[in-house]
XYZ file of C-alpha atoms in Angstrom:
538
model
C 69.973 146.861 104.721
C 70.582 150.606 103.545
C 71.055 149.961 99.862
C 71.227 152.408 96.958
C 70.923 151.512 93.220
C 73.664 152.852 90.864
C 72.809 150.955 87.770
C 69.518 149.284 86.594
C 68.988 145.572 87.160
C 67.837 143.754 84.063
C 64.268 143.416 84.956
C 63.566 147.179 85.275
C 63.004 149.664 82.500
C 63.940 152.685 84.545
C 67.141 154.353 85.119
C 67.942 155.138 88.754
C 71.304 156.505 89.698
C 70.750 156.345 93.426
C 68.020 157.192 95.900
C 67.865 160.864 95.947
C 66.298 163.633 93.965
C 68.060 165.363 91.256
C 67.780 168.874 90.149
C 65.784 169.560 86.991
C 67.649 171.437 84.216
C 66.799 174.926 83.488
C 63.525 175.284 81.616
C 64.688 178.220 79.421
C 67.730 178.398 77.294
C 69.826 181.612 77.400
C 68.613 184.159 74.864
C 70.757 185.774 72.170
C 71.950 189.423 72.590
C 70.504 190.303 69.417
C 67.121 189.374 67.822
C 67.248 187.100 64.813
C 64.640 187.730 62.161
C 62.343 184.789 61.281
C 63.731 184.246 57.869
C 67.064 183.310 59.200
C 70.395 184.087 57.375
C 71.086 183.816 53.647
C 74.776 182.708 53.490
C 77.273 182.682 50.729
C 79.957 180.118 50.857
C 83.587 180.407 50.145
C 86.676 178.072 50.310
C 88.169 177.362 53.811
C 84.672 177.970 55.392
C 84.340 181.646 55.531
C 80.767 182.929 55.879
C 79.722 186.153 54.265
C 76.531 188.248 54.203
C 75.595 191.848 53.631
C 77.575 194.332 55.609
C 74.476 195.873 56.855
C 73.592 192.815 58.699
C 75.623 191.204 61.684
C 77.624 188.078 60.941
C 75.859 185.023 62.363
C 78.775 183.702 64.221
C 79.252 187.035 66.009
C 76.199 186.247 68.256
C 77.006 185.028 71.750
C 74.702 183.402 74.245
C 73.790 185.519 77.351
C 76.157 184.744 80.222
C 76.513 185.456 83.734
C 79.746 185.070 85.835
C 78.679 181.797 87.609
C 75.831 180.165 85.679
C 76.945 180.013 82.054
C 76.442 176.615 80.568
C 78.709 174.890 77.992
C 76.594 171.801 77.672
C 74.135 171.409 74.734
C 70.706 170.369 76.044
C 67.470 172.098 76.958
C 63.841 172.076 76.640
C 62.059 172.523 73.300
C 58.595 171.806 71.878
C 58.138 169.215 69.190
C 58.328 170.813 65.713
C 55.816 170.297 62.829
C 57.812 171.207 59.738
C 56.910 170.501 56.071
C 53.971 168.343 56.947
C 55.728 166.079 59.353
C 54.019 165.653 62.863
C 55.949 164.788 65.942
C 53.677 162.904 68.444
C 54.305 163.683 71.986
C 56.056 160.875 73.944
C 56.840 160.226 77.543
C 60.487 160.048 78.631
C 59.802 156.760 80.141
C 57.948 155.177 77.349
C 59.091 151.922 75.850
C 59.686 151.678 72.067
C 59.504 148.410 70.146
C 60.486 148.830 66.251
C 58.890 146.433 63.893
C 60.808 144.175 61.550
C 63.930 144.285 63.649
C 67.180 143.328 62.020
C 69.794 141.763 64.154
C 72.327 144.524 64.096
C 70.538 147.729 63.525
C 67.119 147.245 65.307
C 65.709 149.036 62.171
C 64.437 147.835 58.758
C 67.347 147.034 56.290
C 68.150 149.304 53.386
C 69.172 148.724 49.758
C 72.747 148.143 48.962
C 75.389 150.947 49.422
C 76.394 153.000 46.392
C 80.199 153.214 46.882
C 81.907 156.642 46.556
C 84.684 156.321 43.685
C 87.843 158.201 44.878
C 90.752 158.085 42.542
C 93.787 156.447 43.863
C 96.371 159.089 45.013
C 99.867 158.638 46.310
C 100.786 160.182 49.590
C 102.360 163.486 49.821
C 104.944 162.815 52.456
C 107.108 159.735 53.357
C 105.262 157.327 55.639
C 108.381 156.607 57.698
C 109.487 160.175 58.649
C 106.592 162.282 57.442
C 109.255 164.561 55.906
C 112.279 163.510 53.636
C 113.736 164.446 50.305
C 112.972 162.844 46.793
C 109.984 160.339 47.228
C 109.463 157.086 45.599
C 105.936 155.688 45.058
C 105.055 152.034 45.967
C 104.454 150.049 42.614
C 101.472 148.194 44.199
C 98.465 149.826 42.717
C 96.275 149.732 45.857
C 99.118 151.189 48.002
C 99.274 155.065 48.236
C 102.529 155.144 50.426
C 105.753 156.800 49.206
C 109.197 156.596 50.810
C 111.985 159.265 50.676
C 115.473 158.664 49.671
C 116.687 159.728 53.051
C 114.845 156.822 54.742
C 115.716 154.237 52.176
C 118.997 153.373 50.538
C 118.481 152.370 47.023
C 121.484 150.641 45.447
C 123.359 153.017 43.160
C 123.248 150.399 40.221
C 119.422 150.975 40.067
C 119.011 154.540 41.401
C 118.419 156.033 38.020
C 115.930 153.328 37.023
C 113.428 153.953 39.945
C 110.292 155.086 38.444
C 110.545 153.385 35.156
C 107.838 150.910 34.271
C 109.991 147.896 34.229
C 111.197 148.438 38.022
C 108.662 147.089 40.613
C 109.362 148.941 43.876
C 107.475 147.723 46.874
C 107.341 149.962 49.963
C 108.527 148.249 53.310
C 104.993 147.964 54.487
C 103.957 145.969 51.468
C 106.972 143.818 51.770
C 106.109 143.163 55.398
C 102.475 142.455 54.447
C 103.335 139.875 51.779
C 105.725 138.104 54.210
C 102.878 137.867 56.850
C 100.413 136.667 54.267
C 102.840 133.878 52.962
C 103.609 133.091 56.679
C 107.261 133.136 55.710
C 110.406 133.794 57.620
C 111.830 137.460 57.391
C 113.639 137.766 54.034
C 116.029 140.384 52.641
C 114.481 143.461 51.087
C 115.055 143.579 47.192
C 113.824 145.712 44.471
C 112.368 143.667 41.479
C 112.794 144.181 37.718
C 109.708 142.582 35.938
C 107.917 139.899 38.084
C 110.764 137.813 39.391
C 114.232 139.079 38.316
C 115.990 141.059 40.885
C 116.859 144.635 39.715
C 120.103 144.438 41.714
C 122.281 141.973 43.626
C 122.431 144.397 46.574
C 119.555 144.396 48.970
C 117.775 147.596 49.851
C 118.476 148.835 53.355
C 116.236 151.219 55.234
C 117.944 154.095 57.225
C 114.762 155.378 58.837
C 113.615 154.385 62.321
C 110.474 152.340 62.962
C 108.435 155.052 64.511
C 105.014 154.188 63.365
C 102.818 151.176 62.729
C 103.300 149.289 59.334
C 99.795 150.198 58.374
C 100.449 153.887 58.700
C 100.652 156.280 55.803
C 100.582 159.970 55.139
C 97.401 160.574 53.330
C 97.487 163.327 50.841
C 94.103 163.284 49.239
C 91.592 166.085 49.638
C 89.800 166.634 52.833
C 86.463 168.145 53.525
C 85.442 169.349 56.971
C 82.082 170.957 57.679
C 80.875 172.217 61.004
C 77.132 172.632 61.247
C 76.407 175.001 64.202
C 73.034 175.592 65.599
C 71.895 179.189 65.642
C 73.310 180.936 68.798
C 76.071 178.344 69.809
C 79.553 179.838 69.962
C 81.950 178.212 67.497
C 85.046 179.972 68.996
C 87.755 177.530 69.843
C 85.467 174.653 68.808
C 86.700 171.051 68.300
C 86.308 171.247 64.420
C 88.490 174.248 64.427
C 91.176 172.272 66.507
C 91.067 169.392 63.965
C 91.534 171.777 61.147
C 94.619 173.478 62.614
C 96.143 170.015 63.408
C 95.770 169.059 59.731
C 96.971 172.400 58.098
C 100.697 171.380 58.368
C 100.097 168.247 56.165
C 97.635 169.715 53.605
C 97.646 172.619 51.178
C 94.784 175.045 51.082
C 93.624 173.307 47.845
C 93.454 169.860 49.695
C 91.880 170.903 52.950
C 88.562 172.566 52.901
C 86.973 173.793 56.098
C 83.447 175.203 56.243
C 81.331 176.532 59.340
C 77.650 176.742 58.564
C 74.996 178.134 60.843
C 71.682 176.505 60.503
C 68.058 177.474 61.738
C 65.100 175.574 60.107
C 62.698 176.017 63.043
C 59.718 177.041 60.838
C 58.472 175.912 57.466
C 59.616 179.124 55.858
C 63.160 178.872 57.423
C 63.125 175.178 56.122
C 62.614 176.229 52.512
C 65.290 178.760 52.856
C 67.718 176.220 54.326
C 67.140 173.847 51.487
C 67.977 176.407 49.041
C 71.195 177.277 50.899
C 72.019 173.599 51.072
C 71.800 173.495 47.265
C 74.141 176.446 47.007
C 76.681 174.967 49.382
C 76.719 171.603 47.642
C 77.280 173.487 44.362
C 80.065 175.504 45.823
C 81.755 172.244 47.142
C 81.456 170.776 43.778
C 82.309 167.130 42.806
C 82.841 164.565 45.500
C 86.621 163.776 45.083
C 87.276 163.760 48.831
C 89.478 161.080 50.409
C 87.843 161.947 53.898
C 84.775 163.799 54.578
C 84.129 164.800 58.136
C 81.003 166.489 59.577
C 80.520 167.986 62.936
C 77.165 168.788 64.276
C 76.883 171.186 67.213
C 73.285 171.183 68.438
C 71.103 171.023 71.573
C 69.258 167.941 72.460
C 65.760 168.096 74.139
C 65.893 166.909 77.727
C 62.910 164.586 77.758
C 62.979 162.890 74.430
C 66.454 163.187 72.904
C 65.155 165.227 69.950
C 67.611 167.667 68.351
C 66.926 171.307 68.173
C 65.821 172.413 64.563
C 65.692 176.059 65.063
C 63.625 178.844 66.542
C 59.914 179.923 66.049
C 58.952 183.439 65.227
C 58.717 184.144 69.029
C 62.169 182.966 69.647
C 61.318 179.652 71.361
C 63.285 176.560 70.286
C 61.578 173.644 68.512
C 62.985 170.192 68.280
C 62.445 167.146 65.882
C 63.228 163.472 65.852
C 67.003 162.689 65.034
C 65.739 161.122 61.695
C 63.907 164.240 60.607
C 66.725 166.440 61.845
C 69.386 164.680 59.808
C 67.179 164.726 56.656
C 66.437 168.411 56.989
C 70.070 169.197 57.595
C 71.561 167.121 54.724
C 68.970 168.461 52.219
C 69.357 168.313 48.491
C 72.782 168.291 47.212
C 74.306 167.744 50.611
C 72.856 164.271 50.925
C 75.292 162.382 48.449
C 78.246 163.990 50.252
C 77.377 162.088 53.479
C 77.968 158.720 51.845
C 81.184 157.261 53.272
C 81.736 160.304 55.674
C 82.403 160.431 59.392
C 79.956 162.302 61.474
C 80.560 163.574 65.029
C 77.392 164.461 66.970
C 78.408 167.193 69.493
C 75.253 167.137 71.481
C 74.285 166.028 74.984
C 73.711 162.416 75.700
C 69.974 162.451 75.555
C 70.423 161.571 71.907
C 71.618 158.053 72.872
C 69.732 157.863 76.116
C 66.628 156.015 74.939
C 65.847 153.176 72.385
C 63.594 155.559 70.519
C 66.080 158.205 69.840
C 68.761 155.692 68.842
C 66.486 153.842 66.527
C 65.532 157.243 64.876
C 69.192 158.128 64.457
C 69.810 154.757 62.844
C 67.086 155.120 60.469
C 68.599 158.389 59.280
C 72.090 156.601 59.054
C 70.588 153.954 56.905
C 69.470 156.605 54.412
C 72.484 158.859 54.427
C 75.025 156.034 54.847
C 78.032 157.572 56.483
C 80.706 155.150 57.281
C 80.951 156.045 60.994
C 78.952 158.149 63.313
C 80.288 159.128 66.862
C 78.125 160.346 69.644
C 78.628 160.952 73.343
C 76.616 159.878 76.247
C 77.173 162.594 79.083
C 73.946 164.179 80.190
C 75.586 167.540 80.120
C 78.168 167.144 77.402
C 80.966 169.549 77.063
C 82.900 169.278 73.645
C 86.003 170.727 75.162
C 86.922 167.550 76.830
C 87.330 165.696 73.694
C 89.892 167.936 71.964
C 92.743 165.504 72.556
C 90.593 162.745 71.095
C 89.834 164.732 67.994
C 93.643 165.578 67.528
C 94.403 161.855 67.906
C 91.748 161.098 65.254
C 93.126 163.542 62.861
C 96.594 161.846 63.216
C 95.679 158.251 63.307
C 92.709 158.206 60.916
C 92.868 161.254 58.613
C 96.701 161.419 58.251
C 97.898 158.013 58.826
C 94.880 156.230 57.176
C 93.851 153.938 59.930
C 90.219 152.643 60.067
C 88.374 154.444 62.797
C 86.663 151.372 64.067
C 89.941 149.606 64.554
C 91.815 152.366 66.430
C 88.674 153.755 68.328
C 89.805 152.533 71.720
C 93.319 153.790 71.195
C 91.847 157.263 70.573
C 89.924 157.016 73.788
C 92.988 155.762 75.715
C 94.917 159.056 74.826
C 91.906 161.271 75.903
C 92.853 162.610 79.250
C 89.510 164.090 80.385
C 87.000 162.116 78.188
C 86.817 158.854 80.261
C 85.688 160.481 83.439
C 83.158 162.864 81.578
C 81.229 160.692 79.027
C 80.641 157.401 77.466
C 81.447 157.067 73.771
C 79.313 155.674 70.920
C 80.409 154.569 67.587
C 77.722 153.678 64.904
C 78.936 151.886 61.730
C 76.999 151.333 58.446
C 78.152 148.241 56.765
C 77.076 145.344 54.512
C 75.829 142.215 56.246
C 75.111 138.934 54.901
C 72.302 137.274 56.920
C 72.420 133.396 57.135
C 70.500 131.720 54.302
C 69.825 135.134 52.562
C 70.417 135.393 48.861
C 71.884 138.751 49.052
C 73.309 141.059 51.541
C 71.638 143.866 53.350
C 72.943 147.223 54.900
C 72.939 147.238 58.707
C 73.871 149.679 61.354
C 75.845 148.347 64.347
C 76.249 150.404 67.455
C 78.871 150.000 70.167
C 79.172 151.753 73.465
C 82.489 152.204 75.297
C 82.134 152.908 79.040
C 85.296 153.666 81.218
C 85.397 151.620 84.373
C 87.420 151.714 87.561
C 86.871 148.927 90.035
C 86.747 151.354 92.974
C 85.475 154.670 91.408
C 83.293 153.544 88.484
C 82.300 149.987 89.011
C 80.774 148.444 85.766
C 81.064 151.976 84.258
C 78.752 153.543 86.736
C 80.212 156.724 88.307
C 79.966 156.973 92.146
C 78.451 160.127 93.388
C 81.107 162.519 94.946
C 78.954 162.966 97.988
C 77.259 160.021 99.950
C 73.559 160.571 99.277
C 72.818 159.405 102.863
C 75.336 161.251 105.085
C 76.894 163.825 102.608
C 80.606 162.756 103.391
C 82.827 163.356 100.360
C 84.691 160.574 98.489
C 83.940 158.124 101.180
C 83.518 155.078 99.067
C 85.375 151.905 99.992
C 86.780 149.701 97.093
C 83.990 147.926 95.634
C 83.577 144.216 96.159
C 81.512 141.568 94.250
C 78.208 140.774 95.945
C 74.430 140.359 95.516
C 71.547 142.777 95.987
C 68.454 141.932 98.191
C 66.918 140.017 95.311
C 70.063 137.875 94.702
C 71.226 139.810 91.674
C 75.026 139.774 91.245
C 77.155 142.976 90.938
C 79.487 145.114 92.875
C 78.838 146.982 96.195
C 80.377 150.197 97.239
C 80.020 151.127 100.997
C 80.345 154.642 102.628
C 83.255 154.357 105.054
C 81.794 157.152 107.372
C 81.565 155.555 110.896
C 77.876 156.466 111.328
C 76.731 155.627 107.829
C 77.511 152.540 105.989
C 75.379 153.324 103.098
C 75.716 150.941 100.139
C 75.451 151.478 96.355
C 75.117 148.579 94.100
C 76.297 148.498 90.352
C 75.134 145.968 87.896
C 77.002 144.608 84.912
C 75.692 145.350 81.401
C 72.808 143.017 80.230
C 73.825 143.079 76.446
C 76.966 141.484 75.182
C 80.186 143.125 76.306
C 83.914 142.826 76.403
C 86.176 144.159 79.216
C 89.268 145.837 77.787
C 91.566 146.489 80.750
C 94.360 148.909 80.466
C 95.735 148.412 84.065
C 95.247 146.043 86.841
C 96.999 145.950 90.119
C 96.346 145.472 93.978
C 92.813 144.276 93.254
C 92.188 147.553 91.289
C 91.324 147.431 87.722
C 90.479 149.964 85.189
C 89.867 150.099 81.447
C 87.015 150.085 78.915
C 83.756 148.027 78.797
C 82.867 147.556 75.071
C 79.209 147.041 74.874
C 77.954 145.631 71.570
C 74.343 145.659 70.209
C 73.427 149.186 70.839
């Protein structure tokens, strides 16, 4: 039988898309139009992310990569040699070598770390009414953990107590807290009253809501200070970047004092540049000041090495790129005073999928996360990742997570569902640093849990494996039949896609994931299903 392999059976350690040779990526990255000196740039930082340097030297973000009309690349991957910075030695490894970490923990596949040091952020009320995101005079919820406010346009406070609202003896619970208490008590829906003291009704008249139910009851309009930093690898073009899109989406809700956006170009490709970078990191941390931010979001735009998944650290004196392991890269990038800022933050890795393509690079990344302790880290699995396809995802993140205050892990699939181009382009990975109590252990440990989301279509992406546009046997285009359940030559179950060309009949076989997974369907009809495969234990 003429059979191709689209995904790897569990007994194999290699990854085979199908039986054909794939073109190797370009061996050289595009060069900069202007030569950069070996010492890199000494940057001064200002609020809202403006970068300044001496007028006699060009602005680092003004550099553009050399382009041609038809061969310009937007993805972030390439070749680089391993770096040896500050005494660290990077052993050469094969792209197919297996990696077995020692002392594996159940969730992280890496050694556990000491307990988290929580970041204390003062409780602040929201700036806008959570029902309408606008409104007139706002009333803050009396529940101390709740930051929501409601406006007098959306809620009709009885006239008899209107002038008492805000006084210490009046307890005003927002509609969201009222609903939450009802659900916790498992009671029937009850009239909504404002209370004086603990039990006495402040008015015999119930409080009516004029506003419409436009958002989830958990939503709010967060008003606390936000910090966004975009770290950009030397030579990458930040114009129209995803972090700028997020900043623009948030500007309507936050003042200049509450929304700080910084773009920082980095290059620590030599020991001398690394020393300069550490000095600049201290200056940047001093400029940012005390960590009082309600949300901290870091974007890292960087190339990944095509054979090992290492991340580009910078350029050597001859202009060639050097790369280091993800663990070393993250420790170098968040040097000195920047490291405490990462605790509780959200990190977006805007690099090609080589970073999450092997167990070695994933474990190295997890080790860095255990040390830095961000709350969430998001990465993408496309071999040639193009960040422009996740702009709708990032805008939805800004609305649901930053503004409305939802937990990223809880709404991650919802963000993927509203992303038009993302599902066909890339898998999405989310890593969470959390406290885990092991069975029989006297104390908890900190673990990193990883989850992969793969978009599947029963006919076009069986088990999340994209079918090639052209049949590798006869070259016919989009000739695949609807996939069907079957077995390969060894009896392994999966789904078979067959070329419908009359003279071909070539078959591709797709295997289901071998780690625990959950199928999250979004639509199913006429034997056609599509949705997300949530693969745990990454």
